[in-house]
Coordinates of C-alpha atoms in Angstrom, one line a residue:
Chain A
M1444 CA -11.4 -10.7 2.7
A1445 CA -8.8 -12.4 4.9
A1446 CA -7.4 -10.6 7.9
S1447 CA -4.1 -9.0 6.8
A1448 CA -2.0 -6.3 8.2
A1449 CA -2.7 -2.8 6.9
P1450 CA -0.3 -1.5 4.2
L1451 CA 2.7 -0.1 6.0
L1452 CA 4.9 2.9 5.0
L1453 CA 8.4 2.8 6.5
L1454 CA 9.9 6.3 6.6
G1455 CA 13.4 7.3 7.7
P1456 CA 16.5 9.3 6.9
A1457 CA 19.4 7.9 4.9
A1458 CA 21.3 5.0 6.6
S1459 CA 18.5 4.4 9.2
G1460 CA 18.1 0.7 8.4
R1461 CA 15.1 0.8 6.1
S1462 CA 16.5 -1.8 3.7
A1463 CA 17.6 -4.0 6.6
L1464 CA 14.1 -4.0 8.1
L1465 CA 12.5 -4.8 4.8
F1466 CA 14.9 -7.6 4.2
R1467 CA 14.3 -8.9 7.7
A1468 CA 10.5 -8.8 7.1
A1469 CA 10.9 -10.6 3.8
L1470 CA 12.9 -13.4 5.5
A1471 CA 10.4 -13.6 8.3
A1472 CA 7.5 -13.9 5.9
A1473 CA 9.4 -16.4 3.8
S1474 CA 10.2 -18.5 6.8
S1475 CA 6.6 -18.5 8.1
S1476 CA 4.8 -19.4 4.8
P1477 CA 5.5 -21.7 1.9
D1478 CA 4.4 -18.9 -0.4
R1479 CA 6.7 -16.5 -2.2
V1480 CA 7.6 -13.0 -1.1
L1481 CA 8.0 -10.3 -3.7
F1482 CA 10.9 -7.9 -3.1
L1483 CA 11.0 -4.9 -5.4
A1484 CA 13.9 -2.5 -5.4
P1485 CA 15.7 -0.2 -7.8
R1486 CA 18.8 -2.4 -7.8
P1487 CA 20.2 -5.5 -6.2
F1488 CA 21.8 -5.3 -2.8
Q1489 CA 25.6 -5.0 -2.9
R1490 CA 25.7 -6.7 0.5
L1491 CA 23.3 -8.1 3.0
P1492 CA 21.3 -5.3 4.6
G1493 CA 21.2 -5.4 8.3
G1494 CA 24.5 -7.1 8.9
G1495 CA 26.0 -10.4 8.1
E1496 CA 28.7 -10.9 5.5
A1497 CA 28.7 -9.4 2.0
G1498 CA 27.6 -11.1 -1.1
A1499 CA 26.8 -9.9 -4.6
A1500 CA 23.4 -10.3 -6.1
P1501 CA 20.8 -11.9 -3.8
G1502 CA 21.1 -15.2 -5.7
A1503 CA 24.7 -15.4 -4.7
L1504 CA 24.3 -14.2 -1.1
Q1505 CA 26.9 -15.7 1.2
V1506 CA 26.5 -15.5 4.9
R1507 CA 28.5 -17.3 7.6
R1508 CA 25.8 -17.8 10.0
G1509 CA 22.5 -19.6 9.3
L1510 CA 23.5 -20.2 5.7
S1511 CA 21.3 -23.2 5.1
L1512 CA 18.3 -21.8 6.9
R1513 CA 18.5 -18.4 5.2
G1514 CA 19.3 -19.9 1.9
C1515 CA 16.2 -22.0 2.1
H1516 CA 14.1 -18.9 2.9
L1517 CA 15.8 -16.7 0.4
Q1518 CA 14.7 -19.1 -2.3
R1519 CA 11.1 -18.0 -1.6
I1520 CA 12.0 -14.4 -2.0
Q1521 CA 11.6 -13.2 -5.6
F1522 CA 13.7 -10.1 -6.2
L1523 CA 12.6 -7.8 -9.1
Y1524 CA 14.4 -4.7 -10.0
P1525 CA 12.3 -2.1 -12.0
T1526 CA 14.8 0.6 -12.8
S1527 CA 12.4 3.5 -13.4
L1528 CA 9.0 4.8 -12.3
Q1529 CA 7.5 3.7 -15.7
E1530 CA 9.0 0.2 -15.3
L1531 CA 7.6 -0.1 -11.8
L1532 CA 4.1 1.0 -12.8
Q1533 CA 4.2 -1.5 -15.7
L1534 CA 5.4 -4.3 -13.5
L1535 CA 2.8 -3.7 -10.8
A1536 CA 0.0 -3.5 -13.4
S1537 CA 1.1 -6.8 -15.0
L1538 CA 1.9 -8.9 -11.9
H1539 CA -1.6 -10.4 -12.0
D1540 CA -0.8 -11.7 -15.4
I1541 CA 2.8 -12.9 -14.9
L1542 CA 3.0 -14.3 -11.4
P1543 CA 1.9 -18.0 -11.2
S1544 CA 0.9 -17.7 -7.6
S1545 CA 0.1 -15.0 -5.1
P1546 CA 2.8 -13.7 -2.7
S1547 CA 2.3 -13.5 1.1
L1548 CA 4.2 -10.3 1.2
M1549 CA 5.0 -7.5 -1.2
V1550 CA 7.9 -5.2 -0.3
L1551 CA 9.1 -2.1 -2.2
D1552 CA 12.4 -0.6 -1.1
S1553 CA 13.5 3.0 -1.8
L1554 CA 10.2 4.4 -3.1
E1555 CA 11.9 7.9 -3.2
E1556 CA 14.1 6.8 -6.1
Y1557 CA 11.1 6.2 -8.2
L1558 CA 9.5 9.5 -7.2
G1559 CA 12.6 11.4 -8.4
S1560 CA 11.2 11.3 -11.9
C1561 CA 7.6 11.6 -10.9
P1562 CA 5.8 14.5 -12.6
G1563 CA 3.7 15.4 -9.6
P1564 CA 1.7 14.2 -6.6
H1565 CA -1.0 12.8 -8.8
V1566 CA 1.4 10.2 -10.2
A1567 CA 2.8 9.6 -6.8
A1568 CA -0.7 8.8 -5.6
Q1569 CA -1.3 6.6 -8.6
L1570 CA 1.8 4.6 -7.7
A1571 CA 0.7 4.2 -4.1
A1572 CA -2.8 3.2 -5.1
L1573 CA -1.5 0.7 -7.6
L1574 CA 0.7 -0.8 -5.0
L1575 CA -2.3 -1.2 -2.7
D1576 CA -4.5 -2.4 -5.4
T1577 CA -2.0 -5.1 -6.4
A1578 CA -1.5 -6.3 -2.9
H1579 CA -5.3 -6.3 -2.4
H1580 CA -5.7 -8.4 -5.5
F1581 CA -3.2 -11.0 -4.3
G1582 CA -4.8 -10.8 -0.8
Q1583 CA -8.2 -11.7 -2.2
K1584 CA -6.8 -14.7 -4.0
R1585 CA -5.0 -15.9 -0.9
S1586 CA -8.1 -15.3 1.2
L1587 CA -9.6 -18.4 -0.4
E1588 CA -6.8 -20.3 1.3
R1589 CA -5.8 -18.7 4.6
A1590 CA -4.3 -15.3 4.5
G1591 CA -3.9 -11.9 2.8
C1592 CA -1.0 -10.3 1.1
Q1593 CA 0.8 -7.7 3.2
L1594 CA 2.4 -4.6 1.7
I1595 CA 5.4 -2.8 3.1
V1596 CA 7.0 0.2 1.3
S1597 CA 10.1 2.1 2.5
M1598 CA 10.8 5.7 1.6
K1599 CA 13.6 8.0 2.6
F1600 CA 12.1 10.9 4.4
P1601 CA 12.3 13.8 2.1
G1602 CA 13.0 17.5 2.7
E1603 CA 10.6 19.8 4.4
A1604 CA 9.3 21.7 1.4
G1605 CA 8.9 21.4 -2.3
D1606 CA 7.6 18.6 -4.4
G1607 CA 8.9 16.0 -1.9
A1608 CA 6.5 17.1 0.8
E1609 CA 3.5 17.1 -1.6
Q1610 CA 4.5 13.7 -2.9
L1611 CA 4.8 12.4 0.6
S1612 CA 1.5 13.8 1.6
A1613 CA -0.2 12.1 -1.5
I1614 CA 1.4 8.8 -0.6
Q1615 CA 0.7 8.9 3.1
R1616 CA -3.1 9.1 2.5
Y1617 CA -2.9 5.5 1.3
F1618 CA -1.0 4.1 4.2
Q1619 CA -2.8 4.0 7.5
A1620 CA 0.1 2.3 9.2
Q1621 CA 3.4 4.3 9.3
C1622 CA 6.7 3.5 10.9
W1623 CA 9.1 6.3 11.4
L1624 CA 12.8 5.6 11.9
Q1625 CA 14.9 8.1 13.8
L1626 CA 18.7 7.9 14.2
E1627 CA 19.6 8.3 17.8
T1628 CA 22.3 10.9 18.3
Q1629 CA 24.1 8.9 20.9
E1630 CA 26.4 6.3 19.6
N1631 CA 27.7 3.7 22.0
R1632 CA 31.1 2.0 22.0
N1633 CA 30.9 -1.6 21.2
S1634 CA 31.5 -3.9 24.2
D1635 CA 35.0 -4.9 23.1
G1636 CA 35.8 -1.2 22.4
Q1637 CA 36.1 -1.7 18.7
G1638 CA 33.8 0.2 16.4
V1639 CA 30.6 1.9 17.2
A1640 CA 27.1 0.7 17.3
K1641 CA 24.4 2.6 15.5
L1642 CA 21.0 3.0 17.3
V1643 CA 17.8 3.7 15.5
R1644 CA 14.5 4.2 17.1
A1645 CA 11.4 2.8 15.3
H1646 CA 8.0 4.3 16.0
L1647 CA 5.0 2.4 14.6
S1648 CA 1.6 4.1 14.6
Q1649 CA -1.7 3.0 13.1
P1650 CA -5.2 4.2 13.8
G1651 CA -7.0 1.8 16.2
T1652 CA -3.8 0.4 17.8
E1653 CA -1.4 1.6 20.4
D1654 CA 1.7 3.1 19.1
Q1655 CA 4.8 1.0 19.7
E1656 CA 8.5 1.6 19.6
W1657 CA 11.5 -0.6 19.0
M1658 CA 15.2 0.1 19.1
L1659 CA 17.3 -1.2 16.2
I1660 CA 20.9 -1.9 17.1
F1661 CA 23.5 -2.1 14.3
E1662 CA 26.8 -3.3 15.7
P1663 CA 29.9 -3.8 13.5
R1664 CA 30.1 -7.2 11.9
E1665 CA 26.9 -8.3 13.7
E1666 CA 23.4 -8.7 12.4
M1667 CA 20.9 -6.1 13.2
K1668 CA 19.2 -6.6 16.6
I1669 CA 15.7 -5.4 17.5
S1670 CA 14.5 -4.8 21.0
P1671 CA 11.1 -3.5 22.0
V1672 CA 11.1 -0.2 23.9
P1673 CA 8.7 -0.2 26.9
C1674 CA 5.5 1.7 26.1
K1675 CA 5.4 5.2 27.4
S1676 CA 2.4 6.3 29.3
D1677 CA -0.2 7.8 27.0
S1678 CA 0.2 11.4 28.1
G1679 CA -2.2 13.7 26.4
T1680 CA -4.5 11.0 25.1
S1681 CA -7.0 8.8 26.8
S1682 CA -7.0 6.3 24.0
G1683 CA -5.2 3.1 24.0
S1684 CA -6.4 1.0 26.9
N1685 CA -8.5 -1.2 24.7
K1686 CA -6.4 -1.0 21.6
P1687 CA -4.3 -3.9 20.5
P1688 CA -0.6 -3.2 20.3
A1689 CA 0.5 -2.4 16.8
A1690 CA 3.2 -5.1 17.2
E1691 CA 0.5 -7.7 16.7
V1692 CA -0.4 -6.1 13.4
H1693 CA 3.1 -5.8 12.1
H1694 CA 4.9 -8.5 13.8
T1695 CA 6.6 -9.5 10.5
L1696 CA 8.5 -6.3 10.4
F1697 CA 9.8 -6.4 13.9
W1698 CA 10.0 -10.2 14.3
T1699 CA 12.8 -11.2 16.6
S1700 CA 14.2 -14.5 17.6
S1701 CA 12.8 -14.0 21.1
G1702 CA 9.4 -12.9 19.7
P1703 CA 8.0 -9.5 18.9
Chain B
M918 CA -15.1 -0.8 -4.4
D919 CA -13.5 -2.2 -1.3
A920 CA -11.9 1.0 -0.1
T921 CA -12.8 2.5 3.3
L922 CA -15.4 5.2 3.5
P923 CA -16.3 7.1 6.7
A924 CA -18.9 5.0 8.6
V925 CA -21.6 7.6 8.0
G926 CA -21.0 7.3 4.3
E927 CA -21.1 3.5 4.3
E928 CA -24.4 3.7 6.3
L929 CA -25.9 6.1 3.9
L930 CA -25.1 4.0 0.9
R931 CA -26.6 1.0 2.5
E932 CA -29.7 2.9 3.2
I933 CA -29.9 4.2 -0.4
E934 CA -29.5 0.6 -1.7
K935 CA -32.2 -0.7 0.6
V936 CA -34.7 2.1 -0.2
F937 CA -34.0 1.9 -3.9
Q938 CA -34.6 -1.8 -4.0
E939 CA -38.0 -1.2 -2.4
T940 CA -39.1 2.0 -4.2
S941 CA -36.9 2.3 -7.3
R942 CA -36.1 5.9 -6.3
V943 CA -33.8 7.9 -4.0
P944 CA -35.9 10.0 -1.7
D945 CA -35.1 13.7 -1.0
D946 CA -33.9 13.1 2.6
L947 CA -31.3 10.6 1.4
L948 CA -30.3 12.9 -1.5
S949 CA -29.8 15.7 1.0
A950 CA -27.7 13.5 3.2
L951 CA -25.7 12.5 0.2
K952 CA -25.0 16.1 -0.6
F953 CA -24.1 16.9 3.0
I954 CA -21.5 14.1 3.2
F955 CA -20.1 14.2 -0.3
G956 CA -20.7 17.8 -1.3
A957 CA -20.8 19.0 -4.9
S958 CA -19.9 15.5 -6.2
A959 CA -23.2 14.0 -5.0
V960 CA -25.7 15.1 -7.7
P961 CA -23.4 14.6 -10.7
A962 CA -22.4 11.2 -9.3
L963 CA -26.0 10.2 -9.0
D964 CA -26.5 11.3 -12.5
L965 CA -23.6 9.1 -13.7
A966 CA -24.9 6.1 -11.8
D967 CA -28.4 6.7 -13.1
H968 CA -27.2 6.9 -16.7
Q969 CA -25.3 3.5 -16.2
S970 CA -22.0 5.2 -16.8
V971 CA -20.0 2.8 -14.6
T972 CA -18.4 -0.4 -15.8
R973 CA -16.7 -3.0 -13.6
I974 CA -14.1 -4.7 -15.7
V975 CA -12.6 -8.0 -14.6
S976 CA -10.0 -10.3 -16.2
P977 CA -9.4 -14.0 -15.9
S978 CA -6.8 -13.4 -13.2
G979 CA -9.5 -11.9 -11.1
R980 CA -8.0 -8.4 -11.2
T981 CA -10.6 -5.7 -11.3
V982 CA -10.8 -2.1 -12.3
Y983 CA -13.6 0.4 -12.9
Q984 CA -14.2 2.7 -15.8
V985 CA -16.6 5.6 -15.6
L986 CA -17.9 7.5 -18.7
G987 CA -17.8 11.1 -17.7
S988 CA -20.4 13.7 -18.6
S989 CA -18.0 15.1 -21.3
G990 CA -17.8 11.6 -22.9
K991 CA -14.3 11.0 -21.6
L992 CA -13.5 7.7 -19.9
Y993 CA -11.9 7.7 -16.5
T994 CA -10.3 4.8 -14.8
C995 CA -10.7 4.1 -11.1
Y996 CA -8.9 1.4 -9.0
A997 CA -11.1 -1.1 -7.4
S998 CA -9.7 -1.4 -3.9
C999 CA -8.6 2.2 -3.0
H1000 CA -9.6 5.7 -4.0
F1001 CA -7.8 6.8 -7.1
C1002 CA -9.3 8.2 -10.3
S1003 CA -7.6 9.5 -13.4
C1004 CA -9.7 12.6 -13.6
P1005 CA -8.4 16.2 -13.0
A1006 CA -10.8 16.8 -10.1
F1007 CA -9.4 13.9 -8.1
A1008 CA -5.9 15.4 -8.6
F1009 CA -7.0 18.9 -7.6
S1010 CA -9.9 18.7 -5.2
V1011 CA -9.1 15.4 -3.5
L1012 CA -5.3 15.1 -3.5
R1013 CA -4.1 18.7 -3.7
K1014 CA -6.7 20.7 -1.8
G1015 CA -8.1 18.0 0.2
D1016 CA -11.6 19.6 0.3
S1017 CA -13.4 16.6 -1.2
L1018 CA -13.5 13.0 0.0
L1019 CA -14.1 11.6 -3.5
C1020 CA -14.5 12.8 -7.0
K1021 CA -17.9 12.3 -8.7
H1022 CA -16.5 9.2 -10.6
L1023 CA -15.5 7.4 -7.5
L1024 CA -18.8 8.2 -5.8
A1025 CA -20.6 7.1 -8.9
I1026 CA -19.0 3.7 -8.5
Y1027 CA -20.4 3.4 -5.0
L1028 CA -23.8 4.6 -6.1
S1029 CA -24.0 2.4 -9.2
R1030 CA -23.4 -0.6 -7.0
A1031 CA -26.1 0.6 -4.6
L1032 CA -28.6 1.2 -7.4
G1033 CA -27.6 -1.9 -9.3
T1034 CA -26.7 0.1 -12.5
C1035 CA -23.1 -1.0 -12.8
H1036 CA -22.2 -2.8 -16.0
E1037 CA -19.9 -5.9 -16.0
L1038 CA -17.3 -6.5 -18.6
T1039 CA -14.6 -9.2 -19.0
V1040 CA -11.3 -8.5 -20.8
S1041 CA -8.0 -10.3 -21.2
N1042 CA -5.3 -10.0 -18.5
K1043 CA -3.2 -7.9 -20.9
Q1044 CA -6.1 -5.6 -21.6
L1045 CA -6.6 -5.1 -17.9
T1046 CA -3.0 -4.3 -17.4
R1047 CA -3.3 -1.5 -19.9
L1048 CA -6.4 -0.2 -18.1
L1049 CA -4.5 -0.2 -14.8
L1050 CA -1.8 1.9 -16.4
M1051 CA -4.5 4.3 -17.6
D1052 CA -3.1 4.2 -21.1
E1053 CA -5.1 6.9 -22.8
S1054 CA -4.2 5.5 -26.2
F1055 CA -5.9 2.2 -25.3
S1056 CA -9.6 1.6 -26.0
L1057 CA -11.6 -1.5 -25.4
S1058 CA -14.0 -0.8 -28.3

């Protein structure tokens, strides 16, 4: 099959920029390929994630900056809103029948909302497996042309115990690549002294590649910015010298205007 | 099945396929290796493969799924690209306890492909959707 980035699980606490990253990845994929991007979420965004100006439903998004460019790319993003676990499973199982062409990227936001009604880890695993199987199916169809179908799923990091931990464990076994978001405790004043900027550290790990980190910067009334964090020395492990950086594998997620 | 197995498992399945094509049997040393790597699932899985219990089902869209007829006569559904089976052993031994790599049905898929005993069946896209959902009220017959 065609080379395609490994399925990625994006984990982080509330308000850590998961939706903003997914939306950014969708825009990046839509801008780099004429093929559609599939964006699945429990409900429409109330405003643009990751900054910019508010709009209503994605079809009516209004942004001041880059309106024409984003609008063009947004048209390639197909938003679907399954409202329950059952609806999500049904949708994933029927996409092969109802989509006229294969997407280049499948994104699912807020997986935890679907798992709230999940009867146990077995069904959580089925959902993860069905997501992978669906992306794999589209990837195989696209491999005849040029590329695969990437899958990125975001999930709010659950509590430390109980069903949430079991469900997370069942899901993690299907995602080799995982990106953890961590809110930085320190908040900086904005340069003009108005408002505060939120900083989020993103740590991407995947077997066979070097771990990599980015800093996500959310400033008031500004779009999210991403800057790579210099690699730390590999203390404690001797691996890594011959591994490709994970950024090459998941450049879509951390695409920046100045390059990953 | 396009999921990833440990390299030693992949190697063993290739060896079984090669030897079986030449001799139409699985020699004892490879059977022992199969038991060593896959544990208690190995012999029942080989039995399922030998009894042609595995069917690869494909629809016009190209979407694929496997069904395995268990020893009890119950049909289990397995996804084609990653390890998931609808059987209770997968839920308990593989997912919950983590002491098995695969259930016997998933291993039977690998073995049936190595032994050339896998059936092929074409269904409609909508029928395949119902199979993917593991709808127990749904039957292809």
